[in-house]
CSV table of C-alpha atoms in Angstrom, one decimal:
chain,number,residue,atom,x,y,z
A,2,GLU,CA,11.2,25.8,9.3
A,3,ALA,CA,8.7,26.4,6.5
A,4,GLN,CA,5.7,24.2,7.1
A,5,VAL,CA,2.0,23.6,7.1
A,6,THR,CA,0.6,22.3,10.4
A,7,GLN,CA,-2.7,20.6,11.1
A,8,ASN,CA,-4.4,19.8,14.3
A,9,PRO,CA,-5.5,17.4,15.4
A,10,ARG,CA,-3.7,14.6,13.6
A,11,TYR,CA,-6.2,12.0,14.7
A,12,LEU,CA,-9.8,12.4,15.7
A,13,ILE,CA,-12.6,9.9,16.4
A,14,THR,CA,-16.0,11.5,16.9
A,15,VAL,CA,-19.6,10.7,16.7
A,16,THR,CA,-22.2,11.6,14.1
A,17,GLY,CA,-23.5,15.2,14.5
A,18,LYS,CA,-20.9,16.5,16.9
A,19,LYS,CA,-19.4,19.7,15.4
A,20,LEU,CA,-15.6,19.7,14.9
A,21,THR,CA,-12.9,21.9,13.5
A,22,VAL,CA,-9.6,20.9,12.0
A,23,THR,CA,-7.1,23.7,12.1
A,24,CYS,CA,-4.5,24.5,9.4
A,25,SER,CA,-1.7,27.0,9.6
A,26,GLN,CA,1.2,27.9,7.3
A,27,ASN,CA,4.2,30.0,8.1
A,28,MET,CA,5.3,30.7,4.5
A,29,ASN,CA,3.1,33.8,3.8
A,30,HIS,CA,1.3,31.8,1.1
A,31,GLU,CA,-1.7,33.3,-0.7
A,32,TYR,CA,-3.4,30.0,-1.7
A,33,MET,CA,-4.7,27.4,0.7
A,34,SER,CA,-6.7,24.3,0.1
A,35,TRP,CA,-8.3,21.4,1.8
A,36,TYR,CA,-8.4,17.9,0.3
A,37,ARG,CA,-9.7,14.6,1.4
A,38,GLN,CA,-8.1,11.3,0.5
A,39,ASP,CA,-10.1,8.1,0.0
A,40,PRO,CA,-8.9,4.7,-1.2
A,41,GLY,CA,-9.0,4.4,-4.9
A,42,LEU,CA,-10.0,8.0,-5.4
A,43,GLY,CA,-6.7,9.8,-4.8
A,44,LEU,CA,-7.1,13.3,-3.3
A,45,ARG,CA,-10.1,15.5,-4.0
A,46,GLN,CA,-10.4,19.2,-3.3
A,47,ILE,CA,-13.0,20.3,-0.7
A,48,TYR,CA,-12.5,24.1,-0.6
A,49,TYR,CA,-9.8,26.5,-1.5
A,50,SER,CA,-8.9,30.1,-0.7
A,51,MET,CA,-7.1,32.6,-2.9
A,52,ASN,CA,-6.6,35.2,-0.2
A,53,VAL,CA,-8.1,36.4,3.1
A,54,GLU,CA,-11.9,36.4,2.9
A,55,VAL,CA,-11.8,34.8,-0.5
A,56,THR,CA,-12.9,31.1,-0.6
A,57,ASP,CA,-14.5,28.9,-3.2
A,58,LYS,CA,-15.8,25.4,-3.5
A,59,GLY,CA,-13.8,22.5,-4.8
A,60,ASP,CA,-15.1,19.1,-6.0
A,61,VAL,CA,-16.6,17.8,-2.8
A,62,PRO,CA,-17.7,20.7,-0.6
A,63,GLU,CA,-21.0,19.3,0.8
A,64,GLY,CA,-20.9,19.0,4.5
A,65,TYR,CA,-17.9,21.3,5.0
A,66,LYS,CA,-17.4,24.9,5.8
A,67,VAL,CA,-14.2,27.0,5.7
A,68,SER,CA,-13.2,30.5,6.6
A,69,ARG,CA,-10.0,32.6,5.9
A,70,LYS,CA,-9.9,35.5,8.4
A,71,GLU,CA,-6.1,35.5,8.5
A,72,LYS,CA,-3.6,34.7,5.8
A,73,ARG,CA,-1.9,32.0,7.7
A,74,ASN,CA,-5.0,30.1,8.9
A,75,PHE,CA,-7.6,28.1,7.0
A,76,PRO,CA,-9.7,26.0,9.3
A,77,LEU,CA,-12.0,23.2,8.1
A,78,ILE,CA,-15.4,23.0,9.9
A,79,LEU,CA,-17.7,20.0,9.9
A,80,GLU,CA,-20.9,21.3,11.5
A,81,SER,CA,-22.7,17.9,11.6
A,82,PRO,CA,-20.2,15.1,10.7
A,83,SER,CA,-21.5,11.9,9.2
A,84,PRO,CA,-19.8,8.5,8.7
A,85,ASN,CA,-19.2,9.2,5.0
A,86,GLN,CA,-16.8,12.0,6.1
A,87,THR,CA,-14.5,9.5,7.6
A,88,SER,CA,-11.3,10.1,5.6
A,89,LEU,CA,-7.8,11.4,5.6
A,90,TYR,CA,-7.7,15.2,5.3
A,91,PHE,CA,-4.9,17.3,4.0
A,92,CYS,CA,-4.4,21.1,4.1
A,93,ALA,CA,-2.1,22.6,1.5
A,94,SER,CA,-0.7,26.0,0.6
A,95,SER,CA,1.1,27.6,-2.3
A,96,SER,CA,2.5,31.1,-2.8
A,97,GLU,CA,0.2,31.9,-5.7
A,98,GLY,CA,-1.9,30.3,-8.3
A,99,GLY,CA,-0.7,29.6,-11.8
A,100,GLY,CA,0.2,26.0,-11.1
A,101,ASP,CA,2.5,26.8,-8.2
A,102,THR,CA,3.6,23.9,-6.1
A,103,GLN,CA,1.3,23.1,-3.3
A,104,TYR,CA,2.9,22.0,0.0
A,105,PHE,CA,0.9,19.7,2.2
A,106,GLY,CA,0.4,19.4,5.9
A,107,PRO,CA,0.9,16.1,7.7
A,108,GLY,CA,-2.8,15.0,7.4
A,109,THR,CA,-5.7,14.5,9.8
A,110,ARG,CA,-7.2,11.1,10.1
A,111,LEU,CA,-10.9,11.5,11.0
A,112,THR,CA,-13.3,8.7,12.0
A,113,VAL,CA,-16.9,9.5,12.4
A,114,LEU,CA,-18.9,6.8,14.2
B,193,ALA,CA,-14.5,12.2,-15.4
B,194,GLN,CA,-11.1,11.4,-14.1
B,195,LYS,CA,-8.6,13.8,-15.6
B,196,VAL,CA,-5.6,12.0,-14.4
B,197,THR,CA,-5.3,8.3,-14.8
B,198,GLN,CA,-2.8,6.1,-13.1
B,199,ALA,CA,-3.8,2.7,-14.4
B,200,GLN,CA,-1.4,0.7,-12.2
B,201,THR,CA,-2.9,0.2,-8.8
B,202,GLU,CA,0.1,-1.6,-7.3
B,203,ILE,CA,3.6,-2.6,-8.6
B,204,SER,CA,5.8,-5.0,-6.7
B,205,VAL,CA,9.5,-5.2,-7.4
B,206,VAL,CA,12.6,-6.6,-5.9
B,207,GLU,CA,15.3,-4.2,-4.7
B,208,LYS,CA,17.5,-2.9,-7.5
B,209,GLU,CA,14.9,-3.4,-10.2
B,210,ASP,CA,13.7,-0.4,-12.2
B,211,VAL,CA,10.0,0.6,-11.9
B,212,THR,CA,8.0,2.8,-14.2
B,213,LEU,CA,4.8,4.5,-13.1
B,214,ASP,CA,2.4,5.6,-15.8
B,215,CYS,CA,0.4,8.8,-15.7
B,216,VAL,CA,-2.0,9.9,-18.4
B,217,TYR,CA,-3.8,13.2,-18.2
B,218,GLU,CA,-6.6,15.0,-20.0
B,219,THR,CA,-6.9,18.7,-20.5
B,220,ARG,CA,-8.0,21.2,-23.2
B,221,ASP,CA,-5.7,23.9,-21.9
B,222,THR,CA,-2.4,24.6,-23.6
B,223,THR,CA,-0.9,25.9,-20.4
B,224,TYR,CA,-1.0,23.5,-17.5
B,225,TYR,CA,1.3,22.0,-14.8
B,226,LEU,CA,1.9,18.4,-13.9
B,227,PHE,CA,3.2,17.1,-10.6
B,228,TRP,CA,4.3,13.9,-8.8
B,229,TYR,CA,4.0,13.4,-5.1
B,230,LYS,CA,5.2,10.6,-2.9
B,231,GLN,CA,3.2,9.3,0.1
B,232,PRO,CA,5.4,7.0,2.3
B,233,PRO,CA,3.8,4.7,4.9
B,234,SER,CA,4.0,7.5,7.4
B,235,GLY,CA,1.3,9.3,5.4
B,236,GLU,CA,2.7,12.7,4.5
B,237,LEU,CA,2.7,14.0,1.0
B,238,VAL,CA,6.2,14.8,-0.4
B,239,PHE,CA,6.5,16.9,-3.5
B,240,LEU,CA,8.8,15.4,-6.1
B,241,ILE,CA,8.5,17.4,-9.3
B,242,ARG,CA,6.6,20.1,-11.1
B,243,ARG,CA,6.6,20.4,-14.9
B,244,ASN,CA,4.9,23.0,-17.1
B,245,SER,CA,3.3,22.1,-20.4
B,246,PHE,CA,5.9,24.0,-22.4
B,247,ASP,CA,8.9,22.2,-21.1
B,248,GLU,CA,9.0,18.7,-22.6
B,249,GLN,CA,12.6,18.0,-21.6
B,250,ASN,CA,12.9,14.8,-19.6
B,251,GLU,CA,14.3,15.3,-16.1
B,252,ILE,CA,16.6,13.2,-13.9
B,253,SER,CA,17.1,13.7,-10.2
B,254,GLY,CA,19.3,11.0,-8.7
B,255,ARG,CA,17.5,7.7,-9.2
B,256,TYR,CA,14.3,9.4,-10.3
B,257,SER,CA,13.5,10.4,-13.9
B,258,TRP,CA,10.4,11.7,-15.6
B,259,ASN,CA,9.3,11.4,-19.2
B,260,PHE,CA,6.9,14.0,-20.4
B,261,GLN,CA,5.2,13.4,-23.8
B,262,LYS,CA,2.6,15.9,-24.8
B,263,SER,CA,1.7,13.8,-27.9
B,264,THR,CA,0.4,11.0,-25.8
B,265,SER,CA,-0.6,13.2,-22.8
B,266,SER,CA,1.7,11.2,-20.5
B,267,PHE,CA,4.0,12.1,-17.7
B,268,ASN,CA,5.7,8.8,-16.6
B,269,PHE,CA,7.9,8.4,-13.6
B,270,THR,CA,10.8,5.9,-13.4
B,271,ILE,CA,12.7,4.8,-10.3
B,272,THR,CA,16.0,3.3,-11.2
B,273,ALA,CA,17.6,0.7,-9.0
B,274,SER,CA,14.7,0.7,-6.5
B,275,GLN,CA,15.3,0.6,-2.8
B,276,VAL,CA,13.1,-0.4,0.1
B,277,VAL,CA,12.7,3.2,1.0
B,278,ASP,CA,11.0,3.8,-2.3
B,279,SER,CA,8.0,1.8,-1.0
B,280,ALA,CA,5.2,4.3,-1.1
B,281,VAL,CA,2.1,5.5,-2.9
B,282,TYR,CA,2.9,7.8,-5.8
B,283,PHE,CA,0.4,10.3,-7.1
B,284,CYS,CA,0.4,12.2,-10.4
B,285,ALA,CA,-1.5,15.5,-10.4
B,286,LEU,CA,-2.7,18.1,-12.9
B,287,SER,CA,-3.2,21.9,-12.4
B,288,GLU,CA,-5.0,23.8,-15.2
B,289,PRO,CA,-6.4,27.3,-15.5
B,290,THR,CA,-10.0,26.3,-16.0
B,291,ASP,CA,-10.0,25.4,-12.3
B,292,SER,CA,-8.8,28.9,-11.5
B,293,TRP,CA,-5.4,27.4,-10.8
B,294,GLY,CA,-6.6,26.6,-7.3
B,295,LYS,CA,-6.9,22.9,-7.6
B,296,LEU,CA,-4.7,19.9,-8.0
B,297,GLN,CA,-6.5,17.0,-9.7
B,298,PHE,CA,-5.0,13.8,-8.5
B,299,GLY,CA,-4.8,10.3,-10.0
B,300,ALA,CA,-5.8,7.4,-7.8
B,301,GLY,CA,-2.2,6.7,-7.0
B,302,THR,CA,0.1,3.7,-7.6
B,303,GLN,CA,1.3,1.7,-4.6
B,304,VAL,CA,5.0,0.7,-5.1
B,305,VAL,CA,6.2,-2.2,-2.9
B,306,VAL,CA,9.9,-2.9,-3.0
B,307,THR,CA,11.1,-6.0,-1.3
B,308,PRO,CA,14.7,-6.8,-0.3
């Protein structure tokens, strides 16, 4: 089944404790992105990647890191999480740019205390 | 500045009523794509439709229909004969080349509540 998977689905952590949210897609897609969803703001892009080893900042990259060492994986790293990073996070992938449809993972609900 | 505006925060209807969700977008590009996604209470994002800027034909898919009007920069979504399963948050989104095609810009979403 074609899908985007994220782990963990739920995470409660404390300020400053490094964490990684994994994202994997099995569709051989070139593009992958991370978004965060906050009430009243919709979804905002954090980072995206056009291919292996090619990443770029989205609208809200502060406090996040990403890497794309393999085509299928695009982990999101919070090196020192803070309470304002409490949010619902989505990973997405698409086969190419040009406005291709992005398919989303199930989401990761993160709470930083 | 918000490039996609969904002015309706919440719409409540009774089952079988029609409901129209408004989406107004802003872009300087002549080539762009518009999308609608559904987020049911379970939280996942479900793709509904993708429309490119050169195709202004309205589209119908079952009880769903979309009205794209470039003249007013709008891409409205109508659910006909709503059902309880239509209760969800609906997002309109824009993809344009000035963002290297890598980003979807979302509106704030419209919560649709359908009661029996």
